[in-house]
Amino acid sequence: MGLQRHIPQLYGAAVIGALTMLPRRLARSQPALPLPVGLLATFIGGPYFMKLMAKGGR
């Protein structure tokens, strides 16, 4: 994601984690709208992982 130092990485991880858990929280408040969090994480993390693999792991 471009974050090189420790403190920005910590904040970046917290923001990404919160954004990942937000749909789960919304799904629990809306029982008629089931959102599988694993599917959401796959759609977000899969392309990013493939991009990293194409760049050589950097």
JSON list of N, CA and C in Angstrom, two decimals:
[
{"chain": "A", "resi": 1, "resn": "MET", "atom": "N", "xyz": [0.81, -1.19, 0.00]},
{"chain": "A", "resi": 1, "resn": "MET", "atom": "CA", "xyz": [0.00, 0.00, 0.00]},
{"chain": "A", "resi": 1, "resn": "MET", "atom": "C", "xyz": [0.86, 1.25, 0.00]},
{"chain": "A", "resi": 2, "resn": "GLY", "atom": "N", "xyz": [2.17, 1.10, 0.06]},
{"chain": "A", "resi": 2, "resn": "GLY", "atom": "CA", "xyz": [3.04, 2.24, 0.00]},
{"chain": "A", "resi": 2, "resn": "GLY", "atom": "C", "xyz": [3.45, 2.78, 1.36]},
{"chain": "A", "resi": 3, "resn": "LEU", "atom": "N", "xyz": [3.04, 2.16, 2.43]},
{"chain": "A", "resi": 3, "resn": "LEU", "atom": "CA", "xyz": [3.39, 2.63, 3.77]},
{"chain": "A", "resi": 3, "resn": "LEU", "atom": "C", "xyz": [4.71, 1.97, 4.17]},
{"chain": "A", "resi": 4, "resn": "GLN", "atom": "N", "xyz": [5.72, 2.78, 4.41]},
{"chain": "A", "resi": 4, "resn": "GLN", "atom": "CA", "xyz": [7.06, 2.25, 4.66]},
{"chain": "A", "resi": 4, "resn": "GLN", "atom": "C", "xyz": [7.43, 2.22, 6.14]},
{"chain": "A", "resi": 5, "resn": "ARG", "atom": "N", "xyz": [6.99, 3.17, 6.91]},
{"chain": "A", "resi": 5, "resn": "ARG", "atom": "CA", "xyz": [7.40, 3.26, 8.31]},
{"chain": "A", "resi": 5, "resn": "ARG", "atom": "C", "xyz": [6.38, 2.55, 9.21]},
{"chain": "A", "resi": 6, "resn": "HIS", "atom": "N", "xyz": [6.77, 2.32, 10.46]},
{"chain": "A", "resi": 6, "resn": "HIS", "atom": "CA", "xyz": [5.96, 1.51, 11.37]},
{"chain": "A", "resi": 6, "resn": "HIS", "atom": "C", "xyz": [4.64, 2.18, 11.76]},
{"chain": "A", "resi": 7, "resn": "ILE", "atom": "N", "xyz": [4.67, 3.43, 12.12]},
{"chain": "A", "resi": 7, "resn": "ILE", "atom": "CA", "xyz": [3.46, 4.10, 12.58]},
{"chain": "A", "resi": 7, "resn": "ILE", "atom": "C", "xyz": [2.42, 4.22, 11.47]},
{"chain": "A", "resi": 8, "resn": "PRO", "atom": "N", "xyz": [2.78, 4.66, 10.25]},
{"chain": "A", "resi": 8, "resn": "PRO", "atom": "CA", "xyz": [1.78, 4.67, 9.18]},
{"chain": "A", "resi": 8, "resn": "PRO", "atom": "C", "xyz": [1.23, 3.27, 8.86]},
{"chain": "A", "resi": 9, "resn": "GLN", "atom": "N", "xyz": [2.08, 2.25, 8.97]},
{"chain": "A", "resi": 9, "resn": "GLN", "atom": "CA", "xyz": [1.60, 0.89, 8.74]},
{"chain": "A", "resi": 9, "resn": "GLN", "atom": "C", "xyz": [0.56, 0.49, 9.78]},
{"chain": "A", "resi": 10, "resn": "LEU", "atom": "N", "xyz": [0.81, 0.88, 11.02]},
{"chain": "A", "resi": 10, "resn": "LEU", "atom": "CA", "xyz": [-0.13, 0.57, 12.10]},
{"chain": "A", "resi": 10, "resn": "LEU", "atom": "C", "xyz": [-1.48, 1.24, 11.84]},
{"chain": "A", "resi": 11, "resn": "TYR", "atom": "N", "xyz": [-1.44, 2.53, 11.50]},
{"chain": "A", "resi": 11, "resn": "TYR", "atom": "CA", "xyz": [-2.69, 3.24, 11.21]},
{"chain": "A", "resi": 11, "resn": "TYR", "atom": "C", "xyz": [-3.38, 2.68, 9.96]},
{"chain": "A", "resi": 12, "resn": "GLY", "atom": "N", "xyz": [-2.60, 2.35, 8.95]},
{"chain": "A", "resi": 12, "resn": "GLY", "atom": "CA", "xyz": [-3.17, 1.77, 7.74]},
{"chain": "A", "resi": 12, "resn": "GLY", "atom": "C", "xyz": [-3.85, 0.44, 8.01]},
{"chain": "A", "resi": 13, "resn": "ALA", "atom": "N", "xyz": [-3.21, -0.40, 8.83]},
{"chain": "A", "resi": 13, "resn": "ALA", "atom": "CA", "xyz": [-3.81, -1.70, 9.17]},
{"chain": "A", "resi": 13, "resn": "ALA", "atom": "C", "xyz": [-5.09, -1.51, 9.96]},
{"chain": "A", "resi": 14, "resn": "ALA", "atom": "N", "xyz": [-5.12, -0.52, 10.86]},
{"chain": "A", "resi": 14, "resn": "ALA", "atom": "CA", "xyz": [-6.33, -0.27, 11.64]},
{"chain": "A", "resi": 14, "resn": "ALA", "atom": "C", "xyz": [-7.47, 0.20, 10.75]},
{"chain": "A", "resi": 15, "resn": "VAL", "atom": "N", "xyz": [-7.18, 1.07, 9.81]},
{"chain": "A", "resi": 15, "resn": "VAL", "atom": "CA", "xyz": [-8.22, 1.58, 8.91]},
{"chain": "A", "resi": 15, "resn": "VAL", "atom": "C", "xyz": [-8.73, 0.47, 8.00]},
{"chain": "A", "resi": 16, "resn": "ILE", "atom": "N", "xyz": [-7.84, -0.32, 7.45]},
{"chain": "A", "resi": 16, "resn": "ILE", "atom": "CA", "xyz": [-8.26, -1.41, 6.56]},
{"chain": "A", "resi": 16, "resn": "ILE", "atom": "C", "xyz": [-9.06, -2.45, 7.33]},
{"chain": "A", "resi": 17, "resn": "GLY", "atom": "N", "xyz": [-8.64, -2.76, 8.56]},
{"chain": "A", "resi": 17, "resn": "GLY", "atom": "CA", "xyz": [-9.39, -3.71, 9.38]},
{"chain": "A", "resi": 17, "resn": "GLY", "atom": "C", "xyz": [-10.78, -3.19, 9.71]},
{"chain": "A", "resi": 18, "resn": "ALA", "atom": "N", "xyz": [-10.87, -1.91, 10.03]},
{"chain": "A", "resi": 18, "resn": "ALA", "atom": "CA", "xyz": [-12.18, -1.33, 10.34]},
{"chain": "A", "resi": 18, "resn": "ALA", "atom": "C", "xyz": [-13.08, -1.33, 9.12]},
{"chain": "A", "resi": 19, "resn": "LEU", "atom": "N", "xyz": [-12.53, -1.02, 7.95]},
{"chain": "A", "resi": 19, "resn": "LEU", "atom": "CA", "xyz": [-13.34, -1.03, 6.73]},
{"chain": "A", "resi": 19, "resn": "LEU", "atom": "C", "xyz": [-13.77, -2.44, 6.35]},
{"chain": "A", "resi": 20, "resn": "THR", "atom": "N", "xyz": [-12.94, -3.43, 6.68]},
{"chain": "A", "resi": 20, "resn": "THR", "atom": "CA", "xyz": [-13.31, -4.81, 6.40]},
{"chain": "A", "resi": 20, "resn": "THR", "atom": "C", "xyz": [-14.44, -5.28, 7.32]},
{"chain": "A", "resi": 21, "resn": "MET", "atom": "N", "xyz": [-14.42, -4.85, 8.55]},
{"chain": "A", "resi": 21, "resn": "MET", "atom": "CA", "xyz": [-15.44, -5.28, 9.51]},
{"chain": "A", "resi": 21, "resn": "MET", "atom": "C", "xyz": [-16.74, -4.48, 9.42]},
{"chain": "A", "resi": 22, "resn": "LEU", "atom": "N", "xyz": [-16.71, -3.33, 8.76]},
{"chain": "A", "resi": 22, "resn": "LEU", "atom": "CA", "xyz": [-17.90, -2.50, 8.64]},
{"chain": "A", "resi": 22, "resn": "LEU", "atom": "C", "xyz": [-19.07, -3.23, 7.98]},
{"chain": "A", "resi": 23, "resn": "PRO", "atom": "N", "xyz": [-18.89, -3.93, 6.86]},
{"chain": "A", "resi": 23, "resn": "PRO", "atom": "CA", "xyz": [-20.03, -4.65, 6.28]},
{"chain": "A", "resi": 23, "resn": "PRO", "atom": "C", "xyz": [-20.61, -5.71, 7.21]},
{"chain": "A", "resi": 24, "resn": "ARG", "atom": "N", "xyz": [-19.76, -6.35, 8.01]},
{"chain": "A", "resi": 24, "resn": "ARG", "atom": "CA", "xyz": [-20.27, -7.35, 8.95]},
{"chain": "A", "resi": 24, "resn": "ARG", "atom": "C", "xyz": [-21.16, -6.69, 9.99]},
{"chain": "A", "resi": 25, "resn": "ARG", "atom": "N", "xyz": [-20.73, -5.53, 10.48]},
{"chain": "A", "resi": 25, "resn": "ARG", "atom": "CA", "xyz": [-21.53, -4.80, 11.46]},
{"chain": "A", "resi": 25, "resn": "ARG", "atom": "C", "xyz": [-22.86, -4.37, 10.86]},
{"chain": "A", "resi": 26, "resn": "LEU", "atom": "N", "xyz": [-22.83, -3.90, 9.62]},
{"chain": "A", "resi": 26, "resn": "LEU", "atom": "CA", "xyz": [-24.06, -3.51, 8.96]},
{"chain": "A", "resi": 26, "resn": "LEU", "atom": "C", "xyz": [-24.97, -4.71, 8.69]},
{"chain": "A", "resi": 27, "resn": "ALA", "atom": "N", "xyz": [-24.37, -5.85, 8.39]},
{"chain": "A", "resi": 27, "resn": "ALA", "atom": "CA", "xyz": [-25.16, -7.05, 8.12]},
{"chain": "A", "resi": 27, "resn": "ALA", "atom": "C", "xyz": [-25.87, -7.52, 9.38]},
{"chain": "A", "resi": 28, "resn": "ARG", "atom": "N", "xyz": [-25.24, -7.36, 10.53]},
{"chain": "A", "resi": 28, "resn": "ARG", "atom": "CA", "xyz": [-25.89, -7.77, 11.78]},
{"chain": "A", "resi": 28, "resn": "ARG", "atom": "C", "xyz": [-27.04, -6.84, 12.15]},
{"chain": "A", "resi": 29, "resn": "SER", "atom": "N", "xyz": [-26.94, -5.58, 11.77]},
{"chain": "A", "resi": 29, "resn": "SER", "atom": "CA", "xyz": [-28.02, -4.66, 12.08]},
{"chain": "A", "resi": 29, "resn": "SER", "atom": "C", "xyz": [-29.16, -4.78, 11.07]},
{"chain": "A", "resi": 30, "resn": "GLN", "atom": "N", "xyz": [-28.90, -5.35, 9.90]},
{"chain": "A", "resi": 30, "resn": "GLN", "atom": "CA", "xyz": [-29.91, -5.55, 8.86]},
{"chain": "A", "resi": 30, "resn": "GLN", "atom": "C", "xyz": [-30.03, -7.05, 8.59]},
{"chain": "A", "resi": 31, "resn": "PRO", "atom": "N", "xyz": [-30.88, -7.76, 9.31]},
{"chain": "A", "resi": 31, "resn": "PRO", "atom": "CA", "xyz": [-30.93, -9.22, 9.13]},
{"chain": "A", "resi": 31, "resn": "PRO", "atom": "C", "xyz": [-31.39, -9.66, 7.74]},
{"chain": "A", "resi": 32, "resn": "ALA", "atom": "N", "xyz": [-32.05, -8.79, 6.99]},
{"chain": "A", "resi": 32, "resn": "ALA", "atom": "CA", "xyz": [-32.52, -9.18, 5.66]},
{"chain": "A", "resi": 32, "resn": "ALA", "atom": "C", "xyz": [-31.41, -9.09, 4.61]},
{"chain": "A", "resi": 33, "resn": "LEU", "atom": "N", "xyz": [-30.25, -8.58, 4.98]},
{"chain": "A", "resi": 33, "resn": "LEU", "atom": "CA", "xyz": [-29.16, -8.39, 4.03]},
{"chain": "A", "resi": 33, "resn": "LEU", "atom": "C", "xyz": [-27.91, -9.13, 4.50]},
{"chain": "A", "resi": 34, "resn": "PRO", "atom": "N", "xyz": [-27.81, -10.44, 4.21]},
{"chain": "A", "resi": 34, "resn": "PRO", "atom": "CA", "xyz": [-26.62, -11.17, 4.66]},
{"chain": "A", "resi": 34, "resn": "PRO", "atom": "C", "xyz": [-25.41, -10.86, 3.77]},
{"chain": "A", "resi": 35, "resn": "LEU", "atom": "N", "xyz": [-24.33, -10.41, 4.38]},
{"chain": "A", "resi": 35, "resn": "LEU", "atom": "CA", "xyz": [-23.09, -10.12, 3.65]},
{"chain": "A", "resi": 35, "resn": "LEU", "atom": "C", "xyz": [-21.97, -10.98, 4.21]},
{"chain": "A", "resi": 36, "resn": "PRO", "atom": "N", "xyz": [-21.50, -11.94, 3.45]},
{"chain": "A", "resi": 36, "resn": "PRO", "atom": "CA", "xyz": [-20.39, -12.74, 3.94]},
{"chain": "A", "resi": 36, "resn": "PRO", "atom": "C", "xyz": [-19.09, -11.93, 3.89]},
{"chain": "A", "resi": 37, "resn": "VAL", "atom": "N", "xyz": [-18.47, -11.75, 5.04]},
{"chain": "A", "resi": 37, "resn": "VAL", "atom": "CA", "xyz": [-17.27, -10.93, 5.14]},
{"chain": "A", "resi": 37, "resn": "VAL", "atom": "C", "xyz": [-16.10, -11.59, 4.42]},
{"chain": "A", "resi": 38, "resn": "GLY", "atom": "N", "xyz": [-16.04, -12.91, 4.44]},
{"chain": "A", "resi": 38, "resn": "GLY", "atom": "CA", "xyz": [-14.97, -13.60, 3.74]},
{"chain": "A", "resi": 38, "resn": "GLY", "atom": "C", "xyz": [-15.00, -13.36, 2.25]},
{"chain": "A", "resi": 39, "resn": "LEU", "atom": "N", "xyz": [-16.18, -13.28, 1.68]},
{"chain": "A", "resi": 39, "resn": "LEU", "atom": "CA", "xyz": [-16.32, -12.99, 0.26]},
{"chain": "A", "resi": 39, "resn": "LEU", "atom": "C", "xyz": [-15.84, -11.57, -0.05]},
{"chain": "A", "resi": 40, "resn": "LEU", "atom": "N", "xyz": [-16.19, -10.65, 0.81]},
{"chain": "A", "resi": 40, "resn": "LEU", "atom": "CA", "xyz": [-15.74, -9.27, 0.63]},
{"chain": "A", "resi": 40, "resn": "LEU", "atom": "C", "xyz": [-14.22, -9.19, 0.72]},
{"chain": "A", "resi": 41, "resn": "ALA", "atom": "N", "xyz": [-13.63, -9.87, 1.68]},
{"chain": "A", "resi": 41, "resn": "ALA", "atom": "CA", "xyz": [-12.18, -9.87, 1.84]},
{"chain": "A", "resi": 41, "resn": "ALA", "atom": "C", "xyz": [-11.50, -10.50, 0.63]},
{"chain": "A", "resi": 42, "resn": "THR", "atom": "N", "xyz": [-12.11, -11.51, 0.05]},
{"chain": "A", "resi": 42, "resn": "THR", "atom": "CA", "xyz": [-11.56, -12.16, -1.14]},
{"chain": "A", "resi": 42, "resn": "THR", "atom": "C", "xyz": [-11.56, -11.21, -2.33]},
{"chain": "A", "resi": 43, "resn": "PHE", "atom": "N", "xyz": [-12.64, -10.49, -2.52]},
{"chain": "A", "resi": 43, "resn": "PHE", "atom": "CA", "xyz": [-12.72, -9.56, -3.65]},
{"chain": "A", "resi": 43, "resn": "PHE", "atom": "C", "xyz": [-11.77, -8.38, -3.50]},
{"chain": "A", "resi": 44, "resn": "ILE", "atom": "N", "xyz": [-11.48, -7.98, -2.28]},
{"chain": "A", "resi": 44, "resn": "ILE", "atom": "CA", "xyz": [-10.55, -6.87, -2.06]},
{"chain": "A", "resi": 44, "resn": "ILE", "atom": "C", "xyz": [-9.12, -7.37, -2.04]},
{"chain": "A", "resi": 45, "resn": "GLY", "atom": "N", "xyz": [-8.87, -8.44, -1.29]},
{"chain": "A", "resi": 45, "resn": "GLY", "atom": "CA", "xyz": [-7.50, -8.91, -1.10]},
{"chain": "A", "resi": 45, "resn": "GLY", "atom": "C", "xyz": [-6.94, -9.70, -2.26]},
{"chain": "A", "resi": 46, "resn": "GLY", "atom": "N", "xyz": [-7.79, -10.38, -3.01]},
{"chain": "A", "resi": 46, "resn": "GLY", "atom": "CA", "xyz": [-7.32, -11.20, -4.13]},
{"chain": "A", "resi": 46, "resn": "GLY", "atom": "C", "xyz": [-6.59, -10.42, -5.19]},
{"chain": "A", "resi": 47, "resn": "PRO", "atom": "N", "xyz": [-7.22, -9.38, -5.74]},
{"chain": "A", "resi": 47, "resn": "PRO", "atom": "CA", "xyz": [-6.51, -8.59, -6.76]},
{"chain": "A", "resi": 47, "resn": "PRO", "atom": "C", "xyz": [-5.25, -7.92, -6.23]},
{"chain": "A", "resi": 48, "resn": "TYR", "atom": "N", "xyz": [-5.29, -7.47, -4.98]},
{"chain": "A", "resi": 48, "resn": "TYR", "atom": "CA", "xyz": [-4.10, -6.85, -4.40]},
{"chain": "A", "resi": 48, "resn": "TYR", "atom": "C", "xyz": [-2.97, -7.86, -4.26]},
{"chain": "A", "resi": 49, "resn": "PHE", "atom": "N", "xyz": [-3.30, -9.08, -3.85]},
{"chain": "A", "resi": 49, "resn": "PHE", "atom": "CA", "xyz": [-2.30, -10.13, -3.73]},
{"chain": "A", "resi": 49, "resn": "PHE", "atom": "C", "xyz": [-1.72, -10.47, -5.10]},
{"chain": "A", "resi": 50, "resn": "MET", "atom": "N", "xyz": [-2.56, -10.56, -6.11]},
{"chain": "A", "resi": 50, "resn": "MET", "atom": "CA", "xyz": [-2.07, -10.85, -7.46]},
{"chain": "A", "resi": 50, "resn": "MET", "atom": "C", "xyz": [-1.16, -9.73, -7.97]},
{"chain": "A", "resi": 51, "resn": "LYS", "atom": "N", "xyz": [-1.50, -8.50, -7.65]},
{"chain": "A", "resi": 51, "resn": "LYS", "atom": "CA", "xyz": [-0.66, -7.37, -8.03]},
{"chain": "A", "resi": 51, "resn": "LYS", "atom": "C", "xyz": [0.71, -7.48, -7.37]},
{"chain": "A", "resi": 52, "resn": "LEU", "atom": "N", "xyz": [0.73, -7.83, -6.09]},
{"chain": "A", "resi": 52, "resn": "LEU", "atom": "CA", "xyz": [2.00, -8.00, -5.39]},
{"chain": "A", "resi": 52, "resn": "LEU", "atom": "C", "xyz": [2.81, -9.15, -5.99]},
{"chain": "A", "resi": 53, "resn": "MET", "atom": "N", "xyz": [2.15, -10.22, -6.34]},
{"chain": "A", "resi": 53, "resn": "MET", "atom": "CA", "xyz": [2.86, -11.36, -6.92]},
{"chain": "A", "resi": 53, "resn": "MET", "atom": "C", "xyz": [3.45, -10.99, -8.29]},
{"chain": "A", "resi": 54, "resn": "ALA", "atom": "N", "xyz": [2.74, -10.18, -9.06]},
{"chain": "A", "resi": 54, "resn": "ALA", "atom": "CA", "xyz": [3.23, -9.77, -10.37]},
{"chain": "A", "resi": 54, "resn": "ALA", "atom": "C", "xyz": [4.44, -8.84, -10.27]},
{"chain": "A", "resi": 55, "resn": "LYS", "atom": "N", "xyz": [4.48, -8.04, -9.18]},
{"chain": "A", "resi": 55, "resn": "LYS", "atom": "CA", "xyz": [5.60, -7.13, -8.98]},
{"chain": "A", "resi": 55, "resn": "LYS", "atom": "C", "xyz": [6.82, -7.82, -8.38]},
{"chain": "A", "resi": 56, "resn": "GLY", "atom": "N", "xyz": [6.69, -9.03, -7.98]},
{"chain": "A", "resi": 56, "resn": "GLY", "atom": "CA", "xyz": [7.82, -9.75, -7.39]},
{"chain": "A", "resi": 56, "resn": "GLY", "atom": "C", "xyz": [7.86, -9.72, -5.88]},
{"chain": "A", "resi": 57, "resn": "GLY", "atom": "N", "xyz": [6.72, -9.47, -5.24]},
{"chain": "A", "resi": 57, "resn": "GLY", "atom": "CA", "xyz": [6.66, -9.50, -3.79]},
{"chain": "A", "resi": 57, "resn": "GLY", "atom": "C", "xyz": [6.99, -8.20, -3.09]},
{"chain": "A", "resi": 58, "resn": "ARG", "atom": "N", "xyz": [7.18, -7.13, -3.81]},
{"chain": "A", "resi": 58, "resn": "ARG", "atom": "CA", "xyz": [7.49, -5.85, -3.18]},
{"chain": "A", "resi": 58, "resn": "ARG", "atom": "C", "xyz": [6.27, -5.08, -2.88]}
]
